[in-house]
Amino acid sequence: MRMRRREFLTTTGGGATAAAVLRGRAWAQAKPIRIGYTLSATGPYSVGAGITQGTGYALWHEQVNAKGGLAVKGEGRRLVEYVTIDDRSEIETAVRFYEKLMGDDKVDLILPPWGTAMNFAVAPVANKYGYPMIGPTVSSNKLKELSFPYFYAILQQPDACMGAFTSFLKELKGQGKVSKVGVAYVNDLFGIEMHSSLTATLKDTGLEIVDTKSYPLGVKDLSPVLKGFKAAGADVFLGLTYPPDNILAASQSKEVDFNPPVYLAAVGTAFPFYRDRFKGAEGVSGIAGWNPKMKYPGAREYYEAHVKKHQKEPDRWASAFAYGSLQILERCVGEVGLDRKKIKEMLDATEFQTVAGPIKFAKGVNVTTPGMVGQWQKGEFEIVWPKALATAPLIVPKPAWA
C-alpha cells in the first residue's frame, strides 16, 4: 500500500537527498523559477500525499517545461525547478523547511504539503513571508477564523463536506432506507473538525447516532469499533478517515461481516487503489469532488495525461484540485508576473477555470465547489450527491463485500 521512498520521490519530482533540487535537462537562458515544497514520502501521510498531490505536481512540471517553461508576464517563458524534501509526515520538519525556503532561500513560489494538519501548520509561515499558498488537501473551518490572507483552500471545507453527507443521509432516511449511524473519526485536526461539523449538521435530522468512536492516527486495529457498530444495529458506517485507516476499516469490516446498507468514508475511498483492493468496492460511498465524466474544460485531457505519465488513474477526490491549483498559479504568473502581492490580489478577485471546475475564493476559501458524495459503481466513482451534479443514481443497499 505504501509507496517506497525512491518511487515516491521519482513520482513527485523530488530528489534523493535531504534537500534535493531537480534541474531541467534543458536550460533556458533565463534563470529558472524555483518552486519549493515538502511532501510526505514516508509516515502516515505518505499514501495520500503520493496519490493526490505528488502525481499532479510531477505532471504539471513536465508539461510546463515541455512548453519551454512557465510564462511570466513581461519576461517570456522560464523553466520551473522544484526544491523539495520528504517531510516524513512530521509537522516540525515541514515548518522548518518552509521557513528555510521563504526566509533563507527566497524561492520564487511555494506549493503546500499534504493534509489538513500540515497545511494548518505552514499557513502562518506562508502568511509571514507573503507567499500565496493554495492548499488542495486541507479542510479546516478554523482557517476562516484565523484568517491567513495568503492562504487559499481550494478543496471543499468541513461544513460543505458534512453538509453533503448529512443531506444525503437525510434523503435516505426520508425514503426509509437508513436510520442508525455509527461514526468513527481519526483523532487529528482533520477528523476532529469533520466530526464537529457532522455533529452540528446531523441535528434535527431524526437520524440516531448509535455510537461514536475516535481513534489515533496510525491505528492498527478498528475491529472492536466495527463490532460495536454492528451490535448496535448501525445501518450507516460513517468514517472520517485518512487512507491507511480507511483501508483498515474496510478490510476489517469484511472480516467481522459488517456490511451496512450505507458504507460512507472519507479520504481514500475515491482512490483507484481502494477500488482495486476491494474488487470494485461496489456500492462503497465516500467524500468526492471529481471524476472524468464531469463537463469541465480539460478534465478528460488531464485524466488521460495523468494515466499516460503515471500509468495509473488520478483519484476522484483531490487530485484534480491539486492540478487545478497549479493551473491557477500558472494563469496568475502569466498575467501579473512573480510579484506575490499581485498574485494574491488576482487570487482574491478572479474566477478561475480549472480541470476541477470553476474556482472562486472568498476570504481564502473556494466558494464555488459544493460538498459531494461519490459511490463506486462498476469501476467508476460516480458522483451521486447532490443530485444536480450526479453522474449516476445512488445504489442502496450496498452489495455484499466481494
PDB file of N, CA and C in Angstrom, residues 119-128 131-133 140 142-153 344 348 363-365:
ATOM      1  N   ASN A 119      -0.958  21.576   6.436  1.00  0.00           N
ATOM      2  CA  ASN A 119      -1.275  22.890   5.878  1.00  0.00           C
ATOM      3  C   ASN A 119      -1.567  23.905   6.972  1.00  0.00           C
ATOM      4  N   PHE A 120      -2.245  23.441   7.986  1.00  0.00           N
ATOM      5  CA  PHE A 120      -2.575  24.332   9.096  1.00  0.00           C
ATOM      6  C   PHE A 120      -1.296  24.856   9.755  1.00  0.00           C
ATOM      7  N   ALA A 121      -0.281  24.006   9.807  1.00  0.00           N
ATOM      8  CA  ALA A 121       0.971  24.398  10.458  1.00  0.00           C
ATOM      9  C   ALA A 121       1.805  25.353   9.617  1.00  0.00           C
ATOM     10  N   VAL A 122       1.776  25.165   8.286  1.00  0.00           N
ATOM     11  CA  VAL A 122       2.644  26.003   7.448  1.00  0.00           C
ATOM     12  C   VAL A 122       1.936  27.255   6.939  1.00  0.00           C
ATOM     13  N   ALA A 123       0.614  27.318   7.040  1.00  0.00           N
ATOM     14  CA  ALA A 123      -0.118  28.505   6.576  1.00  0.00           C
ATOM     15  C   ALA A 123       0.392  29.789   7.240  1.00  0.00           C
ATOM     16  N   PRO A 124       0.656  29.795   8.563  1.00  0.00           N
ATOM     17  CA  PRO A 124       1.183  31.030   9.170  1.00  0.00           C
ATOM     18  C   PRO A 124       2.549  31.427   8.634  1.00  0.00           C
ATOM     19  N   VAL A 125       3.343  30.430   8.226  1.00  0.00           N
ATOM     20  CA  VAL A 125       4.667  30.735   7.677  1.00  0.00           C
ATOM     21  C   VAL A 125       4.511  31.419   6.316  1.00  0.00           C
ATOM     22  N   ALA A 126       3.622  30.873   5.487  1.00  0.00           N
ATOM     23  CA  ALA A 126       3.369  31.494   4.187  1.00  0.00           C
ATOM     24  C   ALA A 126       2.845  32.918   4.361  1.00  0.00           C
ATOM     25  N   ASN A 127       1.996  33.079   5.335  1.00  0.00           N
ATOM     26  CA  ASN A 127       1.445  34.407   5.604  1.00  0.00           C
ATOM     27  C   ASN A 127       2.532  35.373   6.082  1.00  0.00           C
ATOM     28  N   LYS A 128       3.422  34.870   6.936  1.00  0.00           N
ATOM     29  CA  LYS A 128       4.507  35.687   7.491  1.00  0.00           C
ATOM     30  C   LYS A 128       5.404  36.259   6.390  1.00  0.00           C
ATOM     31  N   TYR A 131       3.830  34.688   0.876  1.00  0.00           N
ATOM     32  CA  TYR A 131       3.821  33.774  -0.257  1.00  0.00           C
ATOM     33  C   TYR A 131       2.411  33.197  -0.412  1.00  0.00           C
ATOM     34  N   PRO A 132       1.729  33.452  -1.534  1.00  0.00           N
ATOM     35  CA  PRO A 132       0.431  32.806  -1.749  1.00  0.00           C
ATOM     36  C   PRO A 132       0.577  31.292  -1.784  1.00  0.00           C
ATOM     37  N   MET A 133      -0.282  30.600  -1.058  1.00  0.00           N
ATOM     38  CA  MET A 133      -0.245  29.139  -1.000  1.00  0.00           C
ATOM     39  C   MET A 133      -1.665  28.617  -1.191  1.00  0.00           C
ATOM     40  N   SER A 140     -10.405  22.714   6.886  1.00  0.00           N
ATOM     41  CA  SER A 140     -10.437  23.205   8.262  1.00  0.00           C
ATOM     42  C   SER A 140     -11.237  24.501   8.350  1.00  0.00           C
ATOM     43  N   LYS A 142     -11.317  26.305  10.822  1.00  0.00           N
ATOM     44  CA  LYS A 142     -10.541  27.250  11.634  1.00  0.00           C
ATOM     45  C   LYS A 142      -9.708  28.202  10.779  1.00  0.00           C
ATOM     46  N   LEU A 143      -9.411  27.796   9.546  1.00  0.00           N
ATOM     47  CA  LEU A 143      -8.647  28.683   8.671  1.00  0.00           C
ATOM     48  C   LEU A 143      -9.391  29.991   8.454  1.00  0.00           C
ATOM     49  N   LYS A 144     -10.728  29.902   8.350  1.00  0.00           N
ATOM     50  CA  LYS A 144     -11.515  31.118   8.170  1.00  0.00           C
ATOM     51  C   LYS A 144     -11.446  31.983   9.417  1.00  0.00           C
ATOM     52  N   GLU A 145     -11.467  31.328  10.567  1.00  0.00           N
ATOM     53  CA  GLU A 145     -11.433  32.075  11.820  1.00  0.00           C
ATOM     54  C   GLU A 145     -10.083  32.776  12.004  1.00  0.00           C
ATOM     55  N   LEU A 146      -9.000  32.072  11.651  1.00  0.00           N
ATOM     56  CA  LEU A 146      -7.675  32.627  11.867  1.00  0.00           C
ATOM     57  C   LEU A 146      -7.285  33.628  10.788  1.00  0.00           C
ATOM     58  N   SER A 147      -7.893  33.513   9.626  1.00  0.00           N
ATOM     59  CA  SER A 147      -7.698  34.486   8.552  1.00  0.00           C
ATOM     60  C   SER A 147      -6.218  34.697   8.206  1.00  0.00           C
ATOM     61  N   PHE A 148      -5.668  33.748   7.444  1.00  0.00           N
ATOM     62  CA  PHE A 148      -4.327  33.903   6.892  1.00  0.00           C
ATOM     63  C   PHE A 148      -4.490  34.460   5.478  1.00  0.00           C
ATOM     64  N   PRO A 149      -4.223  35.726   5.273  1.00  0.00           N
ATOM     65  CA  PRO A 149      -4.551  36.341   3.973  1.00  0.00           C
ATOM     66  C   PRO A 149      -3.873  35.693   2.776  1.00  0.00           C
ATOM     67  N   TYR A 150      -2.724  35.057   2.966  1.00  0.00           N
ATOM     68  CA  TYR A 150      -2.008  34.481   1.827  1.00  0.00           C
ATOM     69  C   TYR A 150      -2.302  32.995   1.637  1.00  0.00           C
ATOM     70  N   PHE A 151      -3.194  32.438   2.438  1.00  0.00           N
ATOM     71  CA  PHE A 151      -3.502  31.011   2.305  1.00  0.00           C
ATOM     72  C   PHE A 151      -4.876  30.830   1.669  1.00  0.00           C
ATOM     73  N   TYR A 152      -4.945  29.882   0.718  1.00  0.00           N
ATOM     74  CA  TYR A 152      -6.179  29.627  -0.021  1.00  0.00           C
ATOM     75  C   TYR A 152      -6.489  28.128   0.037  1.00  0.00           C
ATOM     76  N   ALA A 153      -7.729  27.809   0.375  1.00  0.00           N
ATOM     77  CA  ALA A 153      -8.168  26.410   0.437  1.00  0.00           C
ATOM     78  C   ALA A 153      -9.062  26.138  -0.756  1.00  0.00           C
ATOM     79  N   LYS A 344      -1.583  37.485  -5.139  1.00  0.00           N
ATOM     80  CA  LYS A 344      -2.635  37.426  -4.117  1.00  0.00           C
ATOM     81  C   LYS A 344      -3.856  38.255  -4.529  1.00  0.00           C
ATOM     82  N   ASP A 348      -7.683  36.854  -5.113  1.00  0.00           N
ATOM     83  CA  ASP A 348      -8.838  37.376  -4.380  1.00  0.00           C
ATOM     84  C   ASP A 348      -9.963  37.864  -5.300  1.00  0.00           C
ATOM     85  N   LYS A 363     -12.418  35.216   0.910  1.00  0.00           N
ATOM     86  CA  LYS A 363     -11.680  35.153   2.168  1.00  0.00           C
ATOM     87  C   LYS A 363     -10.846  33.872   2.257  1.00  0.00           C
ATOM     88  N   GLY A 364     -10.240  33.503   1.151  1.00  0.00           N
ATOM     89  CA  GLY A 364      -9.316  32.376   1.133  1.00  0.00           C
ATOM     90  C   GLY A 364      -9.947  31.005   0.982  1.00  0.00           C
ATOM     91  N   VAL A 365     -11.262  30.946   0.801  1.00  0.00           N
ATOM     92  CA  VAL A 365     -11.934  29.647   0.685  1.00  0.00           C
ATOM     93  C   VAL A 365     -12.663  29.566  -0.650  1.00  0.00           C
TER      94      VAL A 365
END
